[in-house]
Amino acid sequence: AQSVTQLDSQVPVFEEAPVELRCNYSSSVSVYLFWYVQYPNQGLQLLLKYLSGSTLVKGINGFEAEFNKSQTSFHLRKPSVHISDTAEYFCAVSDRGSYKLIFGSGTRLLVRP
Amino acid sequence: NAGVTQTPKFRVLKTGQSMTLLCAQDMNHEYMYWYRQDPGMGLRLIHYSVGEGTTAKGEVPDGYNVSRLKKQNFLLGLESAAPSQTSVYFCASSYGTSFNEQFFGPGTRLTVL
């Protein structure tokens, strides 16, 4: 069964520094990949998704992610973070043909001034 | 458009009490989902529906029931609440195919004493 691993439960970083949030999934079967963000006391909203094509995907708020099939990874990056990026970030995977999302355990990004 | 709405936002129950959580969406989505979110565990799928009048079990269905009598509404019921059901519950909806994003409601925080 598909599973998603987010190794870092919390990532503290200073404002304007770069950040990478790591995500690995278990199955090499064709997949769709997603990153969602959850701001405090809110629901989840989509940051970006990889369906096919270019392995570098750009999303909202300056985030991007790179799909690496050989390493079954989909790491999220931002070159310069803001205080407002403080939130929890979830990686999710959907097997092609399945409408169910499998979520990782989440990474809390804490941006400090 | 309101998107996905959930009622209530907060609720405290005593063990053994019952309640129903209501989810409504105005995007004409076929698919709807109920998740629970617990610290360090990401989101886990409780039940889902692929259309009006249909429901199916997800990853953690025990202790919950659902109904989808109208396309826009998806109800989650707890017949006899237990402390283990203390969680934040999220409803989501989508067009259904695996490459479509899911849209999430703001969540319901439930505490069972």
PDB file of C-alpha atoms in Angstrom:
ATOM      1  CA  ALA A   1       0.000   0.000   0.000  1.00  0.00           C
ATOM      2  CA  GLN A   2       1.095   3.513  -0.722  1.00  0.00           C
ATOM      3  CA  SER A   3       2.620   5.495   2.128  1.00  0.00           C
ATOM      4  CA  VAL A   4       4.126   8.953   2.503  1.00  0.00           C
ATOM      5  CA  THR A   5       7.002   9.899   4.781  1.00  0.00           C
ATOM      6  CA  GLN A   6       7.786  13.392   5.947  1.00  0.00           C
ATOM      7  CA  LEU A   7      10.881  12.887   8.054  1.00  0.00           C
ATOM      8  CA  ASP A   8      10.960  16.349   9.612  1.00  0.00           C
ATOM      9  CA  SER A   9       8.166  17.041  12.071  1.00  0.00           C
ATOM     10  CA  GLN A  10       9.322  20.620  12.593  1.00  0.00           C
ATOM     11  CA  VAL A  11      11.650  22.891  10.654  1.00  0.00           C
ATOM     12  CA  PRO A  12      12.719  26.173  12.262  1.00  0.00           C
ATOM     13  CA  VAL A  13      14.220  28.738   9.924  1.00  0.00           C
ATOM     14  CA  PHE A  14      15.016  32.439   9.989  1.00  0.00           C
ATOM     15  CA  GLU A  15      13.117  34.892   7.835  1.00  0.00           C
ATOM     16  CA  GLU A  16      14.561  35.335   4.310  1.00  0.00           C
ATOM     17  CA  ALA A  17      16.478  32.049   4.563  1.00  0.00           C
ATOM     18  CA  PRO A  18      15.855  29.201   2.098  1.00  0.00           C
ATOM     19  CA  VAL A  19      13.962  26.111   3.191  1.00  0.00           C
ATOM     20  CA  GLU A  20      13.422  22.561   1.982  1.00  0.00           C
ATOM     21  CA  LEU A  21      10.707  20.273   3.321  1.00  0.00           C
ATOM     22  CA  ARG A  22      11.270  16.645   2.491  1.00  0.00           C
ATOM     23  CA  CYS A  23       8.722  14.123   1.241  1.00  0.00           C
ATOM     24  CA  ASN A  24       9.216  10.522   0.154  1.00  0.00           C
ATOM     25  CA  TYR A  25       6.567   8.092  -1.011  1.00  0.00           C
ATOM     26  CA  SER A  26       6.726   4.325  -1.052  1.00  0.00           C
ATOM     27  CA  SER A  27       5.463   3.103  -4.380  1.00  0.00           C
ATOM     28  CA  SER A  28       7.051   3.699  -7.744  1.00  0.00           C
ATOM     29  CA  VAL A  29       3.750   3.048  -9.504  1.00  0.00           C
ATOM     30  CA  SER A  30       2.492   6.044 -11.452  1.00  0.00           C
ATOM     31  CA  VAL A  31       1.377   8.666  -9.004  1.00  0.00           C
ATOM     32  CA  TYR A  32       0.139  12.196  -8.669  1.00  0.00           C
ATOM     33  CA  LEU A  33       1.814  14.277  -5.977  1.00  0.00           C
ATOM     34  CA  PHE A  34       0.535  17.215  -3.961  1.00  0.00           C
ATOM     35  CA  TRP A  35       1.655  19.666  -1.328  1.00  0.00           C
ATOM     36  CA  TYR A  36      -0.972  21.251   0.905  1.00  0.00           C
ATOM     37  CA  VAL A  37      -0.538  24.019   3.477  1.00  0.00           C
ATOM     38  CA  GLN A  38      -2.530  24.431   6.674  1.00  0.00           C
ATOM     39  CA  TYR A  39      -2.405  27.812   8.397  1.00  0.00           C
ATOM     40  CA  PRO A  40      -3.314  27.884  12.107  1.00  0.00           C
ATOM     41  CA  ASN A  41      -6.949  26.986  12.767  1.00  0.00           C
ATOM     42  CA  GLN A  42      -7.751  26.640   9.082  1.00  0.00           C
ATOM     43  CA  GLY A  43      -8.373  23.873   6.592  1.00  0.00           C
ATOM     44  CA  LEU A  44      -5.875  22.682   4.023  1.00  0.00           C
ATOM     45  CA  GLN A  45      -5.267  24.488   0.756  1.00  0.00           C
ATOM     46  CA  LEU A  46      -3.330  23.335  -2.269  1.00  0.00           C
ATOM     47  CA  LEU A  47       0.172  24.734  -2.773  1.00  0.00           C
ATOM     48  CA  LEU A  48       1.101  22.801  -5.893  1.00  0.00           C
ATOM     49  CA  LYS A  49       0.723  19.471  -7.634  1.00  0.00           C
ATOM     50  CA  TYR A  50       2.690  17.255 -10.001  1.00  0.00           C
ATOM     51  CA  LEU A  51       0.719  15.380 -12.639  1.00  0.00           C
ATOM     52  CA  SER A  52       3.206  14.809 -15.471  1.00  0.00           C
ATOM     53  CA  GLY A  53       5.752  16.597 -17.605  1.00  0.00           C
ATOM     54  CA  SER A  54       8.389  18.873 -16.137  1.00  0.00           C
ATOM     55  CA  THR A  55       9.710  17.533 -12.857  1.00  0.00           C
ATOM     56  CA  LEU A  56       9.955  21.048 -11.401  1.00  0.00           C
ATOM     57  CA  VAL A  57       6.567  22.335 -10.345  1.00  0.00           C
ATOM     58  CA  LYS A  58       5.851  25.898  -9.293  1.00  0.00           C
ATOM     59  CA  GLY A  59       3.073  26.743  -6.886  1.00  0.00           C
ATOM     60  CA  ILE A  60       1.583  29.633  -5.005  1.00  0.00           C
ATOM     61  CA  ASN A  61       3.429  31.959  -2.630  1.00  0.00           C
ATOM     62  CA  GLY A  62       6.811  31.310  -4.288  1.00  0.00           C
ATOM     63  CA  PHE A  63       7.000  27.601  -3.441  1.00  0.00           C
ATOM     64  CA  GLU A  64       8.244  24.967  -5.837  1.00  0.00           C
ATOM     65  CA  ALA A  65       8.780  21.223  -5.688  1.00  0.00           C
ATOM     66  CA  GLU A  66      10.836  18.719  -7.638  1.00  0.00           C
ATOM     67  CA  PHE A  67       9.639  15.256  -8.548  1.00  0.00           C
ATOM     68  CA  ASN A  68      12.366  12.626  -8.489  1.00  0.00           C
ATOM     69  CA  LYS A  69      11.072   9.285  -9.676  1.00  0.00           C
ATOM     70  CA  SER A  70      14.238   7.294  -8.989  1.00  0.00           C
ATOM     71  CA  GLN A  71      14.348   8.487  -5.389  1.00  0.00           C
ATOM     72  CA  THR A  72      10.522   8.517  -5.011  1.00  0.00           C
ATOM     73  CA  SER A  73      10.755  12.017  -3.577  1.00  0.00           C
ATOM     74  CA  PHE A  74       8.843  15.258  -3.943  1.00  0.00           C
ATOM     75  CA  HIS A  75      10.663  17.858  -1.852  1.00  0.00           C
ATOM     76  CA  LEU A  76       9.212  21.339  -1.363  1.00  0.00           C
ATOM     77  CA  ARG A  77      11.457  24.393  -1.532  1.00  0.00           C
ATOM     78  CA  LYS A  78      11.309  28.143  -1.163  1.00  0.00           C
ATOM     79  CA  PRO A  79      14.369  30.350  -1.719  1.00  0.00           C
ATOM     80  CA  SER A  80      13.374  32.988   0.857  1.00  0.00           C
ATOM     81  CA  VAL A  81      10.714  32.464   3.502  1.00  0.00           C
ATOM     82  CA  HIS A  82       8.515  35.034   5.223  1.00  0.00           C
ATOM     83  CA  ILE A  83       6.987  35.068   8.671  1.00  0.00           C
ATOM     84  CA  SER A  84       3.629  34.455   6.991  1.00  0.00           C
ATOM     85  CA  ASP A  85       4.859  31.076   5.728  1.00  0.00           C
ATOM     86  CA  THR A  86       4.645  29.719   9.263  1.00  0.00           C
ATOM     87  CA  ALA A  87       2.215  26.817   8.889  1.00  0.00           C
ATOM     88  CA  GLU A  88       1.990  23.063   8.650  1.00  0.00           C
ATOM     89  CA  TYR A  89       2.784  21.496   5.298  1.00  0.00           C
ATOM     90  CA  PHE A  90       1.451  18.157   4.135  1.00  0.00           C
ATOM     91  CA  CYS A  91       2.685  16.030   1.277  1.00  0.00           C
ATOM     92  CA  ALA A  92       0.093  13.763  -0.320  1.00  0.00           C
ATOM     93  CA  VAL A  93       0.101  11.073  -2.981  1.00  0.00           C
ATOM     94  CA  SER A  94      -2.620   9.661  -5.165  1.00  0.00           C
ATOM     95  CA  ASP A  95      -2.130   6.546  -7.252  1.00  0.00           C
ATOM     96  CA  ARG A  96      -3.280   7.109 -10.814  1.00  0.00           C
ATOM     97  CA  GLY A  97      -6.802   5.800 -11.101  1.00  0.00           C
ATOM     98  CA  SER A  98      -7.494   6.253  -7.392  1.00  0.00           C
ATOM     99  CA  TYR A  99      -9.366   9.245  -6.050  1.00  0.00           C
ATOM    100  CA  LYS A 100      -7.997   8.780  -2.543  1.00  0.00           C
ATOM    101  CA  LEU A 101      -5.174  10.867  -1.167  1.00  0.00           C
ATOM    102  CA  ILE A 102      -2.580   9.428   1.188  1.00  0.00           C
ATOM    103  CA  PHE A 103      -1.124  12.095   3.455  1.00  0.00           C
ATOM    104  CA  GLY A 104       2.191  12.345   5.222  1.00  0.00           C
ATOM    105  CA  SER A 105       2.315  13.231   8.902  1.00  0.00           C
ATOM    106  CA  GLY A 106       3.074  16.888   8.178  1.00  0.00           C
ATOM    107  CA  THR A 107       5.985  19.261   8.746  1.00  0.00           C
ATOM    108  CA  ARG A 108       5.553  22.346  10.846  1.00  0.00           C
ATOM    109  CA  LEU A 109       7.506  25.252   9.361  1.00  0.00           C
ATOM    110  CA  LEU A 110       8.378  27.871  11.949  1.00  0.00           C
ATOM    111  CA  VAL A 111       9.777  31.090  10.515  1.00  0.00           C
ATOM    112  CA  ARG A 112      11.561  33.291  13.023  1.00  0.00           C
ATOM    113  CA  PRO A 113      12.373  37.006  12.628  1.00  0.00           C
TER     114      PRO A 113
ATOM    115  CA  ASN B   1     -19.078  30.688  -3.543  1.00  0.00           C
ATOM    116  CA  ALA B   2     -18.676  29.446   0.019  1.00  0.00           C
ATOM    117  CA  GLY B   3     -16.669  26.386  -1.056  1.00  0.00           C
ATOM    118  CA  VAL B   4     -16.761  23.694   1.630  1.00  0.00           C
ATOM    119  CA  THR B   5     -18.423  24.542   4.931  1.00  0.00           C
ATOM    120  CA  GLN B   6     -18.624  22.507   8.121  1.00  0.00           C
ATOM    121  CA  THR B   7     -21.014  22.688  11.061  1.00  0.00           C
ATOM    122  CA  PRO B   8     -20.313  22.971  13.960  1.00  0.00           C
ATOM    123  CA  LYS B   9     -16.830  24.439  14.387  1.00  0.00           C
ATOM    124  CA  PHE B  10     -16.395  23.137  17.942  1.00  0.00           C
ATOM    125  CA  ARG B  11     -18.153  20.552  20.059  1.00  0.00           C
ATOM    126  CA  VAL B  12     -17.630  18.891  23.420  1.00  0.00           C
ATOM    127  CA  LEU B  13     -19.327  15.553  24.057  1.00  0.00           C
ATOM    128  CA  LYS B  14     -19.479  13.152  26.947  1.00  0.00           C
ATOM    129  CA  THR B  15     -18.605   9.519  26.388  1.00  0.00           C
ATOM    130  CA  GLY B  16     -21.572   7.690  24.928  1.00  0.00           C
ATOM    131  CA  GLN B  17     -23.295  10.733  23.449  1.00  0.00           C
ATOM    132  CA  SER B  18     -24.077  10.958  19.769  1.00  0.00           C
ATOM    133  CA  MET B  19     -23.714  13.750  17.263  1.00  0.00           C
ATOM    134  CA  THR B  20     -23.723  14.541  13.568  1.00  0.00           C
ATOM    135  CA  LEU B  21     -21.244  16.701  11.700  1.00  0.00           C
ATOM    136  CA  LEU B  22     -22.518  18.393   8.575  1.00  0.00           C
ATOM    137  CA  CYS B  23     -20.461  19.156   5.497  1.00  0.00           C
ATOM    138  CA  ALA B  24     -21.792  21.170   2.587  1.00  0.00           C
ATOM    139  CA  GLN B  25     -20.193  22.099  -0.740  1.00  0.00           C
ATOM    140  CA  ASP B  26     -21.423  24.395  -3.484  1.00  0.00           C
ATOM    141  CA  MET B  27     -19.001  23.385  -6.243  1.00  0.00           C
ATOM    142  CA  ASN B  28     -21.130  20.566  -7.659  1.00  0.00           C
ATOM    143  CA  HIS B  29     -18.417  18.033  -6.784  1.00  0.00           C
ATOM    144  CA  GLU B  30     -19.226  14.360  -7.121  1.00  0.00           C
ATOM    145  CA  TYR B  31     -16.763  13.134  -4.510  1.00  0.00           C
ATOM    146  CA  MET B  32     -16.750  13.980  -0.826  1.00  0.00           C
ATOM    147  CA  TYR B  33     -14.525  12.803   2.014  1.00  0.00           C
ATOM    148  CA  TRP B  34     -14.296  12.835   5.791  1.00  0.00           C
ATOM    149  CA  TYR B  35     -10.875  12.884   7.437  1.00  0.00           C
ATOM    150  CA  ARG B  36      -9.643  13.067  10.992  1.00  0.00           C
ATOM    151  CA  GLN B  37      -6.462  14.869  11.920  1.00  0.00           C
ATOM    152  CA  ASP B  38      -4.463  13.820  14.957  1.00  0.00           C
ATOM    153  CA  PRO B  39      -1.074  15.207  16.039  1.00  0.00           C
ATOM    154  CA  GLY B  40       1.827  13.563  14.230  1.00  0.00           C
ATOM    155  CA  MET B  41      -0.459  11.390  12.100  1.00  0.00           C
ATOM    156  CA  GLY B  42      -1.476  13.631   9.254  1.00  0.00           C
ATOM    157  CA  LEU B  43      -4.970  13.185   7.854  1.00  0.00           C
ATOM    158  CA  ARG B  44      -6.615   9.798   7.810  1.00  0.00           C
ATOM    159  CA  LEU B  45      -9.627   8.975   5.665  1.00  0.00           C
ATOM    160  CA  ILE B  46     -12.721   7.885   7.599  1.00  0.00           C
ATOM    161  CA  HIS B  47     -15.359   7.501   4.889  1.00  0.00           C
ATOM    162  CA  TYR B  48     -15.903   8.835   1.424  1.00  0.00           C
ATOM    163  CA  SER B  49     -18.617   9.124  -1.196  1.00  0.00           C
ATOM    164  CA  VAL B  50     -18.347   8.927  -4.965  1.00  0.00           C
ATOM    165  CA  GLY B  51     -21.806  10.311  -5.582  1.00  0.00           C
ATOM    166  CA  GLU B  52     -25.235  10.979  -4.165  1.00  0.00           C
ATOM    167  CA  GLY B  53     -26.558   7.944  -2.323  1.00  0.00           C
ATOM    168  CA  THR B  54     -23.198   6.150  -2.185  1.00  0.00           C
ATOM    169  CA  THR B  55     -20.692   5.816   0.647  1.00  0.00           C
ATOM    170  CA  ALA B  56     -17.612   3.706   1.291  1.00  0.00           C
ATOM    171  CA  LYS B  57     -15.194   2.987   4.122  1.00  0.00           C
ATOM    172  CA  GLY B  58     -11.819   4.604   4.306  1.00  0.00           C
ATOM    173  CA  GLU B  59      -8.803   3.863   6.454  1.00  0.00           C
ATOM    174  CA  VAL B  60     -10.357   4.372   9.919  1.00  0.00           C
ATOM    175  CA  PRO B  61     -14.152   3.863   9.660  1.00  0.00           C
ATOM    176  CA  ASP B  62     -14.894   2.157  12.991  1.00  0.00           C
ATOM    177  CA  GLY B  63     -17.250   4.104  15.241  1.00  0.00           C
ATOM    178  CA  TYR B  64     -18.492   6.380  12.459  1.00  0.00           C
ATOM    179  CA  ASN B  65     -21.344   6.329   9.984  1.00  0.00           C
ATOM    180  CA  VAL B  66     -22.027   8.577   7.016  1.00  0.00           C
ATOM    181  CA  SER B  67     -24.828   9.494   4.673  1.00  0.00           C
ATOM    182  CA  ARG B  68     -25.032  11.367   1.373  1.00  0.00           C
ATOM    183  CA  LEU B  69     -28.697  11.939   0.669  1.00  0.00           C
ATOM    184  CA  LYS B  70     -28.037  15.089  -1.343  1.00  0.00           C
ATOM    185  CA  LYS B  71     -25.111  15.705  -3.659  1.00  0.00           C
ATOM    186  CA  GLN B  72     -24.038  18.832  -1.822  1.00  0.00           C
ATOM    187  CA  ASN B  73     -24.137  17.388   1.699  1.00  0.00           C
ATOM    188  CA  PHE B  74     -22.119  14.713   3.450  1.00  0.00           C
ATOM    189  CA  LEU B  75     -22.949  13.860   7.071  1.00  0.00           C
ATOM    190  CA  LEU B  76     -20.658  12.160   9.567  1.00  0.00           C
ATOM    191  CA  GLY B  77     -22.259  10.535  12.585  1.00  0.00           C
ATOM    192  CA  LEU B  78     -20.889   9.309  15.868  1.00  0.00           C
ATOM    193  CA  GLU B  79     -23.431   7.006  17.491  1.00  0.00           C
ATOM    194  CA  SER B  80     -21.636   6.529  20.821  1.00  0.00           C
ATOM    195  CA  ALA B  81     -18.704   8.867  21.207  1.00  0.00           C
ATOM    196  CA  ALA B  82     -15.465   7.658  22.793  1.00  0.00           C
ATOM    197  CA  PRO B  83     -12.446   9.652  24.027  1.00  0.00           C
ATOM    198  CA  SER B  84     -10.410   8.108  21.175  1.00  0.00           C
ATOM    199  CA  GLN B  85     -12.590  10.095  18.791  1.00  0.00           C
ATOM    200  CA  THR B  86     -11.281  13.396  20.133  1.00  0.00           C
ATOM    201  CA  SER B  87      -9.822  14.940  17.008  1.00  0.00           C
ATOM    202  CA  VAL B  88     -10.166  17.607  14.362  1.00  0.00           C
ATOM    203  CA  TYR B  89     -12.463  16.495  11.564  1.00  0.00           C
ATOM    204  CA  PHE B  90     -12.117  17.792   8.022  1.00  0.00           C
ATOM    205  CA  CYS B  91     -14.476  17.418   5.140  1.00  0.00           C
ATOM    206  CA  ALA B  92     -13.243  17.697   1.570  1.00  0.00           C
ATOM    207  CA  SER B  93     -14.711  17.487  -1.901  1.00  0.00           C
ATOM    208  CA  SER B  94     -13.377  17.031  -5.419  1.00  0.00           C
ATOM    209  CA  TYR B  95     -14.370  16.355  -9.006  1.00  0.00           C
ATOM    210  CA  GLY B  96     -13.200  12.838  -8.355  1.00  0.00           C
ATOM    211  CA  THR B  97     -10.446  11.955 -10.751  1.00  0.00           C
ATOM    212  CA  SER B  98      -7.122  11.343  -9.075  1.00  0.00           C
ATOM    213  CA  PHE B  99      -5.429  14.372 -10.578  1.00  0.00           C
ATOM    214  CA  ASN B 100      -7.990  16.812  -9.226  1.00  0.00           C
ATOM    215  CA  GLU B 101      -7.261  18.567  -5.975  1.00  0.00           C
ATOM    216  CA  GLN B 102      -9.455  18.136  -2.962  1.00  0.00           C
ATOM    217  CA  PHE B 103     -10.990  21.270  -1.432  1.00  0.00           C
ATOM    218  CA  PHE B 104     -11.133  21.293   2.341  1.00  0.00           C
ATOM    219  CA  GLY B 105     -13.497  22.794   4.866  1.00  0.00           C
ATOM    220  CA  PRO B 106     -12.292  24.713   7.942  1.00  0.00           C
ATOM    221  CA  GLY B 107     -12.622  21.746  10.284  1.00  0.00           C
ATOM    222  CA  THR B 108     -14.569  20.743  13.387  1.00  0.00           C
ATOM    223  CA  ARG B 109     -12.727  20.368  16.662  1.00  0.00           C
ATOM    224  CA  LEU B 110     -14.365  17.623  18.703  1.00  0.00           C
ATOM    225  CA  THR B 111     -13.524  16.773  22.294  1.00  0.00           C
ATOM    226  CA  VAL B 112     -14.967  13.684  23.933  1.00  0.00           C
ATOM    227  CA  LEU B 113     -14.715  13.653  27.720  1.00  0.00           C
TER     228      LEU B 113
END
